[in-house]
Short mmCIF file of the C-alpha atoms (twelve columns), coordinates in Angstrom:
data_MODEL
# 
_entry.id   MODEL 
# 
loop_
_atom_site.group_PDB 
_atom_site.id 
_atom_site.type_symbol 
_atom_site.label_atom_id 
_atom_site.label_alt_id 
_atom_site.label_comp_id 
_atom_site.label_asym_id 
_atom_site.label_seq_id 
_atom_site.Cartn_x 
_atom_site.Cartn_y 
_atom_site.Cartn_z 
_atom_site.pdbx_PDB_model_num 
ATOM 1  C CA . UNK A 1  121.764 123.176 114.042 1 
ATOM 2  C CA . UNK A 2  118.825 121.248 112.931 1 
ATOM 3  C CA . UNK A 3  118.391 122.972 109.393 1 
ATOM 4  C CA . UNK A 4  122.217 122.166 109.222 1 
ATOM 5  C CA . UNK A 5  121.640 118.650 109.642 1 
ATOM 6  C CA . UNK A 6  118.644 118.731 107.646 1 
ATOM 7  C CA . UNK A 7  120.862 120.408 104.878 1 
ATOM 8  C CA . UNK A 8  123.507 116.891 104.973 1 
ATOM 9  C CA . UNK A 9  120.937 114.469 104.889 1 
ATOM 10 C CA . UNK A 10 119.123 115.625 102.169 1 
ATOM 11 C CA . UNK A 11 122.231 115.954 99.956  1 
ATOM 12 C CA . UNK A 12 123.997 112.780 101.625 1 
ATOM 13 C CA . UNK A 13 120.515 110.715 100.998 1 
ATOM 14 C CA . UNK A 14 120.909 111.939 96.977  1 
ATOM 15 C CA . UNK A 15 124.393 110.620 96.632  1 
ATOM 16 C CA . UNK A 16 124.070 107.512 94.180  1 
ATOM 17 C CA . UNK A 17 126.119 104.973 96.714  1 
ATOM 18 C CA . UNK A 18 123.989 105.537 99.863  1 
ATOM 19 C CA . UNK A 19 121.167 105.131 97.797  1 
ATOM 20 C CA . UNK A 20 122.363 101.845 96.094  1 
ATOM 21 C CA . UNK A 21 122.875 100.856 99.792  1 
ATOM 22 C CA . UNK A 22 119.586 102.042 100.925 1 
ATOM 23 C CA . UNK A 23 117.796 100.166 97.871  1 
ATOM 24 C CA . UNK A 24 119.771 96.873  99.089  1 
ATOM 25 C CA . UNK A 25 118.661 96.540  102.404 1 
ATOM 26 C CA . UNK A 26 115.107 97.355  101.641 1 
ATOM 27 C CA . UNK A 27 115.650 94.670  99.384  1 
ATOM 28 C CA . UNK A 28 116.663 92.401  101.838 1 
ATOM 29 C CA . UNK A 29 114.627 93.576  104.392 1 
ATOM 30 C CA . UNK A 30 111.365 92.516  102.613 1 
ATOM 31 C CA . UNK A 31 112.467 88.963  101.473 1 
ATOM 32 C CA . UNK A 32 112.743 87.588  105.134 1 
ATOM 33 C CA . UNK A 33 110.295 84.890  106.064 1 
ATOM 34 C CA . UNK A 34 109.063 87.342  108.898 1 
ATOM 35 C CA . UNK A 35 108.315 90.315  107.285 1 
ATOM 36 C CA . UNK A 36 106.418 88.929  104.329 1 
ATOM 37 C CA . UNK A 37 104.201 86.860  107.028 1 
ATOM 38 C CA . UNK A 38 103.394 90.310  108.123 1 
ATOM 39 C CA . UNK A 39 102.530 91.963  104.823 1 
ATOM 40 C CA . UNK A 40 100.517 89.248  103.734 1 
ATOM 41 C CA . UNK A 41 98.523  89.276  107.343 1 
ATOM 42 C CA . UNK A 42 98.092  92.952  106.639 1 
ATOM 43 C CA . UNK A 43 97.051  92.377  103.341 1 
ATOM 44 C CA . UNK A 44 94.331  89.575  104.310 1 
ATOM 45 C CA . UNK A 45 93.057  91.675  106.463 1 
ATOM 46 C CA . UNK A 46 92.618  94.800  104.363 1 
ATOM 47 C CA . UNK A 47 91.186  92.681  101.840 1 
ATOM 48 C CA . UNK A 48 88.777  90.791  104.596 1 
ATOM 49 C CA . UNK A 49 87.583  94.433  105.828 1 
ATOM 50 C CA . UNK A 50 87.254  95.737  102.188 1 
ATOM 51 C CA . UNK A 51 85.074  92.615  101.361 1 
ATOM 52 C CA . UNK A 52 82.820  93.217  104.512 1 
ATOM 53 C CA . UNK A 53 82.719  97.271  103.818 1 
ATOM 54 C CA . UNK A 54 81.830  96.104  100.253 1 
ATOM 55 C CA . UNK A 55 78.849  93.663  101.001 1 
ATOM 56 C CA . UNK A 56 77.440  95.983  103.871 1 
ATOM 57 C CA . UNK A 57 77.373  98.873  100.741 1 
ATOM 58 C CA . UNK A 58 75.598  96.365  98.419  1 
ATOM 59 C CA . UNK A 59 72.684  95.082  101.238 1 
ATOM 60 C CA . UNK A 60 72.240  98.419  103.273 1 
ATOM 61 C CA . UNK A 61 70.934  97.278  106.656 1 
ATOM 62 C CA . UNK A 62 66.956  97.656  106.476 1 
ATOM 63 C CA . UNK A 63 66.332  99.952  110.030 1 
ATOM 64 C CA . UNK A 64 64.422  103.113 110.057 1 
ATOM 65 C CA . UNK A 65 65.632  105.912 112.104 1 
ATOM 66 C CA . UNK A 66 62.225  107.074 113.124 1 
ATOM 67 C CA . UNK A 67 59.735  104.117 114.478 1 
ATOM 68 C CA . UNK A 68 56.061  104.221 113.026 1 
# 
């Protein structure tokens, strides 16, 4: 029953209509005020970790495994 469903969706999801509908509300979807707060939060903060992974790369912290 699964593989039967399976079967529909993957030819319904190709059919040039649902698709124009799909591509519409993603669309719409990401030009609310909410959602694009989000992705830009998510971005900042990728870009803030990034930055810090960066900077920890260039200065390697100075500690020796083994003490003299």
């Amino acid at each position: 029953m699964k593989a039967k469903q399976r079967e529909y969706a993957k030819e319904h999801n190709q059919k040039p209509e649902v698709n124009a509908k799909k591509t519409e509300y993603r669309k719409e979807y990401y030009e609310k005020p909410e959602v694009k707060a989000r992705k830009r939060e998510y971005e900042r903060a990728r870009y803030q970790a990034n930055k810090a992974n960066l900077q920890e790369v260039a200065q390697p912290k100075l500690t020796s495994p083994v003490d003299p």
